[in-house]
Coordinates of C-alpha atoms in Angstrom, one line a residue:
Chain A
X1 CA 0.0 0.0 0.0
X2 CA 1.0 3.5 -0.4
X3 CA 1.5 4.3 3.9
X4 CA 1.4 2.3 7.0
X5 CA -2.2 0.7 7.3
X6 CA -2.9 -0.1 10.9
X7 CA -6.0 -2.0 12.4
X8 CA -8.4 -1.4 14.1
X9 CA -8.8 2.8 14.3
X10 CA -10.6 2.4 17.1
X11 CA -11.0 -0.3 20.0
X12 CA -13.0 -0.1 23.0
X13 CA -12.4 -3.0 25.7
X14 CA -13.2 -4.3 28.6
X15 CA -10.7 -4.5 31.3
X16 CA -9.3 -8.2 31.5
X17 CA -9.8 -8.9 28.0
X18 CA -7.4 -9.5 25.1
X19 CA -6.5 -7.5 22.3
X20 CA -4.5 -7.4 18.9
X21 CA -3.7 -4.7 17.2
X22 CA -2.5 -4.7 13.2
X23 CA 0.1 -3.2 11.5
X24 CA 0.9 -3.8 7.5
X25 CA 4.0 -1.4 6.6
X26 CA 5.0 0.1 3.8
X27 CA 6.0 -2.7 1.3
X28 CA 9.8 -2.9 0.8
X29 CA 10.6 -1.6 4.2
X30 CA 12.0 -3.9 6.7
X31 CA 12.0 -2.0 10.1
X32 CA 8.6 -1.7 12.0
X33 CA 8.5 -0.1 15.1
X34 CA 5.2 0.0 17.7
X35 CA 5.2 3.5 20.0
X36 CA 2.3 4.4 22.7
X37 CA 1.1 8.0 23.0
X38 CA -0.7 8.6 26.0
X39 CA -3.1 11.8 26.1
X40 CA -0.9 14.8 25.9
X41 CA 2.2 13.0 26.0
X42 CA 5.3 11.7 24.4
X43 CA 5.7 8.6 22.1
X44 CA 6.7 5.4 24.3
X45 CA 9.0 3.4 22.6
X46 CA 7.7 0.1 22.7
X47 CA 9.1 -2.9 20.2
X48 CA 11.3 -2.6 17.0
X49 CA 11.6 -5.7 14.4
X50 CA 14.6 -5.5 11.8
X51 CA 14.3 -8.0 9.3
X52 CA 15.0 -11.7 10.5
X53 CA 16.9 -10.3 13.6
X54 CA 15.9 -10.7 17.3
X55 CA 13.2 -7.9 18.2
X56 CA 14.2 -5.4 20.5
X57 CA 11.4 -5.6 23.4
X58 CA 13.3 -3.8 25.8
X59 CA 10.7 -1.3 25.4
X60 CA 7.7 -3.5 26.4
X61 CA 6.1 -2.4 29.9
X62 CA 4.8 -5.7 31.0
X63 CA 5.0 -9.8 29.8
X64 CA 0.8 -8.8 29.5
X65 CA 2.1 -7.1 26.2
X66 CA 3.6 -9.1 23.3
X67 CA 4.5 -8.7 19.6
X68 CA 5.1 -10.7 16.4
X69 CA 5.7 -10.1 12.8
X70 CA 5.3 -12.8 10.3
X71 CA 7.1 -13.4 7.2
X72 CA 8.7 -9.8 7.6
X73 CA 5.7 -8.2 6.9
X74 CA 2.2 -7.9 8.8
X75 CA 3.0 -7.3 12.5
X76 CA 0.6 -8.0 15.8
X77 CA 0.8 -6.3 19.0
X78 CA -1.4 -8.3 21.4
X79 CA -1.9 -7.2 24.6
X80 CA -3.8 -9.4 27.3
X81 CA -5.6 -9.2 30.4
X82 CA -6.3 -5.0 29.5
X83 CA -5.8 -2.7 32.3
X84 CA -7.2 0.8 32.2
X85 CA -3.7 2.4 32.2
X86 CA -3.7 0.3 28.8
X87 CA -5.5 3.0 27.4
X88 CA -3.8 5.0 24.6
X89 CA -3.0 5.8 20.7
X90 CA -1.0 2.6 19.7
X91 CA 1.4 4.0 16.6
X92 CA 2.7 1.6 14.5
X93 CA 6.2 2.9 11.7
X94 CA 7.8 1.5 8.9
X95 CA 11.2 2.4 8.0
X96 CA 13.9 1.4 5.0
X97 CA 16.8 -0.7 6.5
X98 CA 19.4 1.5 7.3
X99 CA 23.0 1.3 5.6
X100 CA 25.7 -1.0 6.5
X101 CA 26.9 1.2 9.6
X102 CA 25.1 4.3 8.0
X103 CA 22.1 5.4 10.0
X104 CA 18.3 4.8 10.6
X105 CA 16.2 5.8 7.8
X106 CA 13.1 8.4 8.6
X107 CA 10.2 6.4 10.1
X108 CA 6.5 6.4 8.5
X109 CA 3.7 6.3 10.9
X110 CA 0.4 4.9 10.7
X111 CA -2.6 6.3 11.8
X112 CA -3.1 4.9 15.4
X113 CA -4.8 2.6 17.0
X114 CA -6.6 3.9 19.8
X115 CA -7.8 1.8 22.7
X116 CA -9.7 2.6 25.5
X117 CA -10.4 0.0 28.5
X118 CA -13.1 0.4 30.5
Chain B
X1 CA 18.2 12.1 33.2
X2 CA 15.9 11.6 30.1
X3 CA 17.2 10.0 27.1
X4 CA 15.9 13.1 24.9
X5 CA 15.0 16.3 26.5
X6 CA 13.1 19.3 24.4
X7 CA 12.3 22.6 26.1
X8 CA 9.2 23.1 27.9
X9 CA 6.4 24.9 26.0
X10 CA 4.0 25.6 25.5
X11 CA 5.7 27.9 22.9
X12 CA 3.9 30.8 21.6
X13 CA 5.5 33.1 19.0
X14 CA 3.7 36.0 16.7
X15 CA 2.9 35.3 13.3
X16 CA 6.1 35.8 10.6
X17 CA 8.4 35.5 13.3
X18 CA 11.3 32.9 14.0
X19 CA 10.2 29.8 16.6
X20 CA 13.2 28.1 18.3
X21 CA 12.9 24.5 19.4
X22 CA 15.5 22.8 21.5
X23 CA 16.4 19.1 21.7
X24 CA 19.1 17.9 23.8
X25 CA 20.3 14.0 23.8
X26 CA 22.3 11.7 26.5
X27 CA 23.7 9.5 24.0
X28 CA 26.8 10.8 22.6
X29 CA 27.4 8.2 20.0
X30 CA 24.3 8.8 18.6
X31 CA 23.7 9.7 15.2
X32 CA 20.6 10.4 13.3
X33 CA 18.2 13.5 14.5
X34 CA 15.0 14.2 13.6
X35 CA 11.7 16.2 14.1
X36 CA 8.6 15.6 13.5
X37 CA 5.6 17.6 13.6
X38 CA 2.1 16.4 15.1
X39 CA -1.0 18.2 14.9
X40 CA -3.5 17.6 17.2
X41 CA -5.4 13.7 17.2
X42 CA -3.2 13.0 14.0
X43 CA 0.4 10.9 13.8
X44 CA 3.3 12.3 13.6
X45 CA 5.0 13.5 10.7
X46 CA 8.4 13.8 9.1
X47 CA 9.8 17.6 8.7
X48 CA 13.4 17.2 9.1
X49 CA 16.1 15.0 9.3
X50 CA 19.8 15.7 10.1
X51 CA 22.9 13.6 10.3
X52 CA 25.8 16.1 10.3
X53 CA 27.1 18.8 12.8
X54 CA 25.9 22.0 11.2
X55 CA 23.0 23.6 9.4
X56 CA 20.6 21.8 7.1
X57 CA 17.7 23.7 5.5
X58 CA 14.3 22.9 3.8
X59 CA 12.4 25.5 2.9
X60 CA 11.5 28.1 5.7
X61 CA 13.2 25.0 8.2
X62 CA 16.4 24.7 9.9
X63 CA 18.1 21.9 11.4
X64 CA 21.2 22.7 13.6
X65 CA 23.2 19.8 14.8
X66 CA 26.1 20.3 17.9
X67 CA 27.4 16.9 18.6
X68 CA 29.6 17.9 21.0
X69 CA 27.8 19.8 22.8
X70 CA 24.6 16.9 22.3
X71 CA 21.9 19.1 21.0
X72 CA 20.2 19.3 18.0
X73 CA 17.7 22.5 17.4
X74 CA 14.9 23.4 14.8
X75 CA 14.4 26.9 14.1
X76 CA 10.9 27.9 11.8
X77 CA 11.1 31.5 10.2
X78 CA 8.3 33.5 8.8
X79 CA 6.2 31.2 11.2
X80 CA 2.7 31.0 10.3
X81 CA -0.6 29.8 12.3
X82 CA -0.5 26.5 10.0
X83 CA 2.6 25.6 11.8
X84 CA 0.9 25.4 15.6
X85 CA 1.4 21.8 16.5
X86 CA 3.6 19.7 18.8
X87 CA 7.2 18.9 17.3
X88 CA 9.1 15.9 18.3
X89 CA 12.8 15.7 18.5
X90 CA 13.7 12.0 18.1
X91 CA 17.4 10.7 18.1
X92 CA 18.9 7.5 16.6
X93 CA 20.6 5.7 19.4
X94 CA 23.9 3.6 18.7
X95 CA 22.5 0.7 18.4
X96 CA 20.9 1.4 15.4
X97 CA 17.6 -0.2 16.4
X98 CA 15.7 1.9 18.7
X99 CA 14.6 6.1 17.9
X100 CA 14.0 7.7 20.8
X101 CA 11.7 10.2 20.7
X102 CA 11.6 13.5 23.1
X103 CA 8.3 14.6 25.2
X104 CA 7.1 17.0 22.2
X105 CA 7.0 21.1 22.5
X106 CA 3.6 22.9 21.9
X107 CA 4.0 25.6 19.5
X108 CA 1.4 28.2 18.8
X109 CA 1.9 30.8 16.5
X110 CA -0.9 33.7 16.7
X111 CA -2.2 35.2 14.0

């Protein structure tokens, strides 16, 4: 597609219940990244897949949150058991591989996910 | 000590004059810089992008890298009420994996 497509735009929950969140980045590029925004604030890092290389989760805040991407593509954030403080825009960015030592290409975003638990 | 620190707004500035937004980093190895602009209930946005110590400019944008003093800066002249949003400083960190992104200045510019 032509931008970052994420899935649902919207999602309202109950709290103690599962959800999955969908990404499907920009084709050809190999980095996807998942950020939380919190009302009024700052973009949370939270998970970064680089091709067939070991995700960095070092961002995730609990083992309640999880993330895959299959075949280098389509990526899922799942997070389980929703708690209230769950509650935010879920952003989901694409980005070209960078060069051999050069550095990180610009990142695309998607347009959110937002999820409210009630 | 935050990983990326921008200056507190909210930043108001008259219309036509220069905004100055401020970025400062812990990492010193880092090396890619970037803002991006957010208007309000949308995603952010790519503006600039900066790898080098010095100026870079786009239009009525400029990017100022000091690596050794760890700051990066975005200055907007003739600013004009379409560029009220929040910008985001976000910095490449060594690894090469994660971008770090800064808590995001208001900027209002009045007409």
């Amino acid at each position: 597609g032509a931008g970052v497509s994420q899935s649902p735009s919207n999602k309202v929950t109950e709290k103690g219940k599962d959800v999955e969140l969908r990404c499907d980045p920009i084709s050809g590029h190999t980095a996807l990244y998942w950020y939380r925004q919190s009302l009024g604030q700052g973009l949370e890092f939270l998970i970064y897949f680089q091709g067939n290389s070991a995700p960095d989760k070092s961002g995730l805040p609990s083992d309640r949150f999880s993330a895959e991407r299959t075949g280098g593509s389509v990526s899922t954030l799942t997070i389980q058991r929703t708690q209230q403080e769950d509650s935010a825009v879920y952003l989901c960015a694409s980005s070209l591989k960078p060069g051999s030592g050069g550095p990180n290409s610009p990142l695309h975003f998607g347009n959110g996910t937002r999820l409210t638990v009630t | 000590q935050k990983e990326v620190e921008q200056n507190s707004g909210p930043l108001s500035v008259p219309e036509g004059a220069i905004a100055s937004l401020n970025c400062t980093y812990s990492d010193r190895g880092s090396q890619s810089f970037f803002w991006y602009r957010q208007y309000s209930g949308k995603s952010p946005e790519l503006i600039m992008f900066i790898y080098s110590n010095g100026d870079k400019e786009d239009g009525r944008f400029t990017a100022q890298l000091n690596k050794a003093s760890q700051y990066v800066s975005l200055l907007i002249r003739d600013s004009q009420p379409s560029d009220s949003a929040t910008y985001l400083c976000a910095v490449q960190e060594t690894s090469g994996s994660r971008l770090t992104f800064g808590e995001g200045t208001q900027l209002t510019v009045n007409p």
